[in-house]
Amino acid sequence: MSGRPRLIVDCDPGHDDALALVLADVRADLVGITTVGGNAPLIDVTRNALIVSQVYGIDAPVHVGSARPLVAEPRNALEIHGTHGLAGPVLPALERTVASDAAVEWIIETTRADEGIWLVPIGPMTNIAQVLRLAPDVADRIAGVSFMGGSGGVGNHGPVSEFNALVDPEALHVVLTSPIAEVRMAGLDLTHQFVVDDALERDLRAIGDVGGTFAADMIASYLEAMVGRSGRRQGGLHDPCAVLAVTDPDVITSTRRHVGVELRGELTRGMTVVDQRAGDRATNVAHGHTLDHAAARRIMLDAVAARADVTGGGS
Ligand code: RIB
Ligand code: CA
């Protein structure tokens, strides 16, 4: 046993998901990867998870999860991540295959067999909600949930709604109202502090080799999308923050808060309501609010550098 945290990352790659997977595999024991429809349709995010695993030498099995939210109609973010969810880099011919089409069942089986695994959802929470509904006992067997989603401030897909929470707010509600003792939230108010800009692309490209170039090309594409959305070549590196909250908790400062998610509001559906009032109140989440950006950025760059040339292809 390595003593490193054991993670299952549930994702919808997605540029920032891709970097979160590299970080998870370098900084923790990545037990498995599960996919969920989100940034792109399930078939695309699953292919992307396999490609990222191949490019960065990640051996964790990939299990296919939910194609659509619990209740809502599916929605994607193709305008950000591209037509198939991983615009920018030249994608290699796919050599990997999925381990199963039953991510929810696999998570249940794995967390029942091996206590103390962290669930790290960085896409819509559909798979995690289904796990908790089918196997409530899992809540006491996992180390916790560290998720990227919601916001203690502004949204990104609407004034107050963050994408992952907006795609499946019912699923997020299941997690936020579950008995899981340790739930860590990396919302936009935290993840926007992990700045994606030309300097990050430059530093990734300077790593060189296949992995450095692949990451830089993803960031370049992401920055183009940010210009299209906001007119600025800057964004937040969202998903790696949920991994760092487990692997490198000292880079994030959090406060115990009560967090709920709006399910019915015409203007506010998918909004996470973080109760930041003082006072002795029931809490359900460690709300991450301050990031040590320099430290997080160094850890991220070092993780990409550690996997830049696993294919031996060099560039
Ligand atoms: O709002 C940011 C989140 O939505 C990230 O997880 C990104 O990958 C997208 O899924
Ligand atoms: Ca994501």
Coordinates of C-alpha atoms and ligand atoms in Angstrom, one line a residue:
M1 CA 0.0 0.0 0.0
S2 CA 1.6 3.3 -1.1
G3 CA 0.0 5.4 1.6
R4 CA -1.1 7.8 -1.2
P5 CA -4.9 8.5 -1.5
R6 CA -6.8 6.1 -3.6
L7 CA -9.1 7.9 -6.1
I8 CA -11.9 7.0 -8.6
V9 CA -12.2 10.0 -10.9
D10 CA -15.6 10.4 -12.6
C11 CA -15.2 12.7 -15.6
D12 CA -16.4 14.2 -18.9
P13 CA -13.1 15.0 -20.7
G14 CA -12.9 17.9 -21.5
H15 CA -9.6 19.8 -21.4
D16 CA -9.5 20.4 -17.7
D17 CA -10.7 16.8 -17.0
A18 CA -7.7 15.6 -19.0
L19 CA -5.2 17.5 -16.9
A20 CA -7.0 16.3 -13.7
L21 CA -6.5 12.7 -14.8
V22 CA -2.8 13.3 -15.3
L23 CA -2.6 14.9 -11.8
A24 CA -4.5 12.1 -10.2
D25 CA -2.4 9.4 -11.7
V26 CA 0.9 11.1 -10.7
R27 CA -0.1 12.3 -7.2
A28 CA -2.3 9.5 -6.1
D29 CA -3.3 5.9 -6.7
L30 CA -5.8 6.2 -9.5
V31 CA -8.0 3.1 -9.0
G32 CA -10.2 3.8 -12.0
I33 CA -11.8 6.3 -14.3
T34 CA -15.5 6.5 -14.9
T35 CA -17.2 8.6 -17.6
V36 CA -20.4 10.6 -17.7
G37 CA -22.0 12.6 -20.5
G38 CA -21.3 16.3 -20.0
N39 CA -18.8 18.5 -21.9
A40 CA -19.5 16.2 -24.9
P41 CA -21.8 13.2 -25.4
L42 CA -20.8 10.0 -23.5
I43 CA -19.3 8.3 -26.5
D44 CA -16.9 11.2 -27.0
V45 CA -15.9 11.8 -23.4
T46 CA -15.2 8.0 -23.1
R47 CA -13.1 8.0 -26.2
N48 CA -11.3 11.1 -24.8
A49 CA -10.6 9.4 -21.4
L50 CA -9.0 6.5 -23.3
I51 CA -6.9 8.8 -25.4
V52 CA -5.7 10.8 -22.4
S53 CA -4.8 7.6 -20.6
Q54 CA -2.9 6.4 -23.7
V55 CA -1.0 9.7 -24.2
Y56 CA 0.0 10.0 -20.5
G57 CA 0.6 6.3 -19.7
I58 CA -2.3 6.1 -17.3
D59 CA -3.1 2.4 -16.6
A60 CA -6.3 2.9 -14.6
P61 CA -9.3 1.1 -16.2
V62 CA -12.0 3.2 -17.9
H63 CA -15.6 2.3 -17.1
V64 CA -18.5 3.9 -19.1
G65 CA -21.2 5.5 -17.0
S66 CA -24.4 7.6 -17.6
A67 CA -25.2 9.1 -20.9
R68 CA -27.9 11.5 -19.5
P69 CA -28.8 13.2 -16.3
L70 CA -31.2 11.8 -13.7
V71 CA -34.1 14.1 -14.9
A72 CA -32.9 16.9 -17.1
E73 CA -32.4 16.8 -20.8
P74 CA -28.7 16.3 -21.7
R75 CA -26.6 19.4 -22.5
N76 CA -23.0 19.8 -23.6
A77 CA -20.3 22.4 -23.7
L78 CA -19.0 21.8 -27.2
E79 CA -18.5 25.5 -27.7
I80 CA -15.7 25.3 -25.1
H81 CA -14.2 21.9 -25.5
G82 CA -14.8 21.3 -29.2
T83 CA -17.1 19.2 -31.4
H84 CA -15.9 15.9 -29.8
G85 CA -14.8 17.4 -26.4
L86 CA -11.0 17.5 -26.9
A87 CA -10.2 20.1 -29.5
G88 CA -6.7 21.3 -30.0
P89 CA -4.2 18.5 -30.0
V90 CA -3.6 16.0 -32.8
L91 CA -5.3 12.9 -31.4
P92 CA -3.5 9.5 -31.7
A93 CA -5.1 6.4 -33.2
L94 CA -7.0 4.9 -30.3
E95 CA -5.3 1.7 -28.9
R96 CA -7.2 1.4 -25.6
T97 CA -10.6 -0.1 -24.9
V98 CA -13.0 0.4 -22.0
A99 CA -13.0 -2.1 -19.1
S100 CA -16.9 -2.1 -18.8
D101 CA -20.1 -0.3 -19.7
A102 CA -21.2 -0.4 -16.1
A103 CA -19.4 2.4 -14.2
V104 CA -22.1 2.7 -11.5
E105 CA -22.0 -1.0 -10.7
W106 CA -18.2 -1.0 -10.8
I107 CA -17.9 1.9 -8.3
I108 CA -20.3 0.1 -5.9
E109 CA -18.4 -3.2 -6.2
T110 CA -15.0 -1.5 -5.8
T111 CA -15.9 0.7 -2.8
R112 CA -17.5 -2.3 -1.1
A113 CA -14.4 -4.4 -1.6
D114 CA -11.9 -1.7 -0.7
E115 CA -12.8 0.8 2.1
G116 CA -11.4 4.4 2.1
I117 CA -11.4 5.3 -1.6
W118 CA -12.1 8.9 -2.6
L119 CA -14.7 9.6 -5.3
V120 CA -13.6 12.6 -7.3
P121 CA -16.5 13.7 -9.7
I122 CA -15.4 16.4 -12.1
G123 CA -18.4 16.4 -14.4
P124 CA -22.2 16.1 -13.8
M125 CA -22.8 14.0 -10.7
T126 CA -25.1 11.5 -12.3
N127 CA -23.0 8.4 -11.7
I128 CA -22.3 9.3 -8.1
A129 CA -26.0 9.9 -7.4
Q130 CA -26.9 6.5 -8.9
V131 CA -24.2 4.8 -6.7
L132 CA -25.7 6.4 -3.6
R133 CA -29.3 5.5 -4.6
L134 CA -28.5 1.9 -5.4
A135 CA -26.0 1.3 -2.6
P136 CA -26.5 3.8 0.3
D137 CA -23.9 1.8 2.3
V138 CA -21.2 3.2 0.0
A139 CA -21.5 6.6 1.8
D140 CA -19.9 5.1 4.9
R141 CA -17.2 3.1 3.0
I142 CA -15.6 5.9 0.9
A143 CA -13.1 8.4 2.3
G144 CA -15.2 11.1 0.9
V145 CA -16.3 13.0 -2.2
S146 CA -14.2 15.8 -3.7
F147 CA -16.1 17.4 -6.5
M148 CA -15.7 20.2 -9.0
G149 CA -19.0 21.9 -9.4
G150 CA -21.2 24.8 -8.3
S151 CA -20.0 28.2 -7.2
G152 CA -19.9 30.4 -4.2
G153 CA -20.2 33.3 -6.6
V154 CA -21.0 33.8 -10.3
G155 CA -21.8 31.0 -12.7
N156 CA -20.4 30.1 -16.1
H157 CA -23.5 28.7 -17.8
G158 CA -25.8 31.5 -16.8
P159 CA -25.5 34.2 -14.2
V160 CA -25.5 31.9 -11.2
S161 CA -25.2 28.3 -12.5
E162 CA -22.0 26.3 -13.0
F163 CA -22.0 23.7 -15.8
N164 CA -21.7 20.5 -13.8
A165 CA -24.4 21.5 -11.3
L166 CA -26.6 22.8 -14.1
V167 CA -26.5 19.7 -16.2
D168 CA -27.7 17.5 -13.3
P169 CA -28.8 19.4 -10.2
E170 CA -30.9 16.5 -9.0
A171 CA -27.8 14.4 -8.9
L172 CA -25.9 17.1 -7.0
H173 CA -28.8 17.3 -4.5
V174 CA -28.5 13.6 -3.8
V175 CA -24.8 14.0 -2.9
L176 CA -25.3 17.2 -0.9
T177 CA -28.1 15.5 1.2
S178 CA -26.3 12.2 1.6
P179 CA -24.7 11.1 4.9
I180 CA -21.2 11.2 3.4
A181 CA -19.0 12.7 6.2
E182 CA -16.4 14.4 4.0
V183 CA -17.6 16.3 1.0
R184 CA -15.1 18.9 -0.5
M185 CA -16.3 21.4 -3.0
A186 CA -14.2 23.1 -5.7
G187 CA -16.6 25.6 -7.1
L188 CA -15.9 28.4 -9.7
D189 CA -15.1 30.9 -6.9
L190 CA -12.1 28.7 -6.1
T191 CA -11.2 27.3 -9.6
H192 CA -11.1 30.7 -11.3
Q193 CA -8.1 31.3 -9.1
F194 CA -6.2 28.6 -11.0
V195 CA -5.5 30.9 -13.9
V196 CA -5.4 29.6 -17.5
D197 CA -3.6 32.1 -19.7
D198 CA -0.9 32.4 -22.4
A199 CA 1.7 31.9 -19.7
L200 CA 0.4 28.5 -18.7
E201 CA 0.3 27.4 -22.4
R202 CA 3.8 28.6 -22.8
D203 CA 5.1 26.8 -19.7
L204 CA 3.3 23.6 -20.8
R205 CA 4.7 23.8 -24.3
A206 CA 8.2 24.3 -22.8
I207 CA 7.9 20.9 -21.2
G208 CA 8.0 19.5 -24.8
D209 CA 7.6 15.9 -25.8
V210 CA 4.3 14.4 -26.6
G211 CA 2.6 15.2 -23.2
G212 CA 3.8 18.8 -22.9
T213 CA 2.7 19.6 -26.5
F214 CA -0.7 17.8 -26.0
A215 CA -1.4 19.8 -22.9
A216 CA -0.3 23.1 -24.4
D217 CA -2.5 22.4 -27.5
M218 CA -5.5 21.7 -25.3
I219 CA -4.9 25.0 -23.4
A220 CA -4.5 26.9 -26.6
S221 CA -7.9 25.6 -27.8
Y222 CA -9.5 26.4 -24.4
L223 CA -8.1 30.0 -24.5
E224 CA -9.6 30.5 -28.0
A225 CA -12.9 29.3 -26.6
M226 CA -12.6 31.8 -23.7
V227 CA -12.1 34.6 -26.2
G228 CA -15.2 33.5 -28.0
R229 CA -17.2 33.5 -24.8
S230 CA -15.9 36.5 -22.9
G231 CA -13.5 38.3 -25.2
R232 CA -10.6 37.6 -22.8
R233 CA -7.8 35.0 -23.3
Q234 CA -8.1 33.8 -19.7
G235 CA -10.1 31.2 -17.8
G236 CA -10.0 28.8 -14.9
L237 CA -8.4 25.4 -14.7
H238 CA -11.4 23.9 -12.9
D239 CA -11.1 20.1 -12.5
P240 CA -7.6 19.7 -11.2
C241 CA -8.7 21.7 -8.1
A242 CA -10.9 18.8 -7.0
V243 CA -8.0 16.4 -7.3
L244 CA -5.6 18.8 -5.4
A245 CA -8.2 19.0 -2.6
V246 CA -7.3 15.4 -1.9
T247 CA -3.7 15.0 -3.0
D248 CA -2.4 18.3 -1.9
P249 CA -5.0 19.7 0.5
D250 CA -2.6 22.4 1.8
V251 CA -3.0 24.4 -1.4
I252 CA -6.7 25.0 -0.7
T253 CA -8.2 26.8 2.2
S254 CA -11.8 25.8 2.9
T255 CA -14.5 26.5 5.5
R256 CA -17.3 24.2 6.6
R257 CA -20.6 25.5 5.2
H258 CA -24.1 24.4 4.3
V259 CA -24.5 24.1 0.6
G260 CA -27.7 23.4 -1.3
V261 CA -28.6 23.4 -4.9
E262 CA -31.6 25.0 -6.5
L263 CA -33.9 22.6 -8.4
R264 CA -36.9 24.7 -9.2
G265 CA -35.9 28.3 -9.8
E266 CA -36.7 29.6 -13.3
L267 CA -33.6 31.8 -13.3
T268 CA -31.6 29.9 -10.6
R269 CA -31.9 26.2 -11.4
G270 CA -28.5 24.6 -10.8
M271 CA -27.3 27.4 -8.5
T272 CA -25.4 26.2 -5.5
V273 CA -26.3 28.3 -2.4
V274 CA -23.3 28.5 0.0
D275 CA -24.5 29.7 3.4
Q276 CA -21.6 32.0 4.4
R277 CA -23.3 33.5 7.4
A278 CA -21.5 33.4 10.7
G279 CA -23.0 31.2 13.4
D280 CA -23.3 27.6 14.6
R281 CA -25.2 26.0 11.8
A282 CA -25.4 22.5 10.3
T283 CA -22.8 22.1 7.6
N284 CA -22.4 19.5 4.8
V285 CA -19.5 20.7 2.7
A286 CA -15.9 21.9 3.1
H287 CA -16.2 24.9 0.7
G288 CA -12.9 25.6 -0.9
H289 CA -12.5 29.4 -1.2
T290 CA -8.8 30.2 -1.5
L291 CA -6.2 28.6 -3.7
D292 CA -2.4 28.8 -3.4
H293 CA -2.1 29.4 -7.1
A294 CA 1.7 29.3 -7.4
A295 CA 1.9 26.0 -5.6
A296 CA -1.0 24.4 -7.5
R297 CA 0.4 25.6 -10.8
R298 CA 3.9 24.1 -10.0
I299 CA 2.3 20.8 -9.0
M300 CA 0.3 20.7 -12.2
L301 CA 3.3 21.5 -14.4
D302 CA 5.5 18.9 -12.6
A303 CA 2.8 16.3 -13.1
V304 CA 2.6 16.9 -16.9
A305 CA 6.4 16.9 -17.1
A306 CA 6.5 13.5 -15.2
R307 CA 4.3 12.0 -18.0
A308 CA 5.5 14.0 -21.0
D309 CA 7.3 11.2 -22.7
V310 CA 5.7 7.9 -21.6
T311 CA 5.2 6.8 -25.2
G312 CA 8.9 7.2 -25.8
G313 CA 7.8 9.0 -28.9
G314 CA 9.6 12.2 -28.1
S315 CA 9.0 15.1 -30.3
Ligands
RIB1 O1 -17.8 24.5 -15.0 C1 -16.6 23.8 -15.2 C2 -16.9 22.3 -15.3 O2 -17.7 22.0 -16.4 C3 -15.6 21.5 -15.5 O3 -15.7 20.2 -15.0 C4 -15.5 21.4 -17.0 O4 -14.8 20.2 -17.4 C5 -16.9 21.2 -17.4 O5 -17.3 19.9 -17.2
CA2 CA -15.3 18.2 -16.3

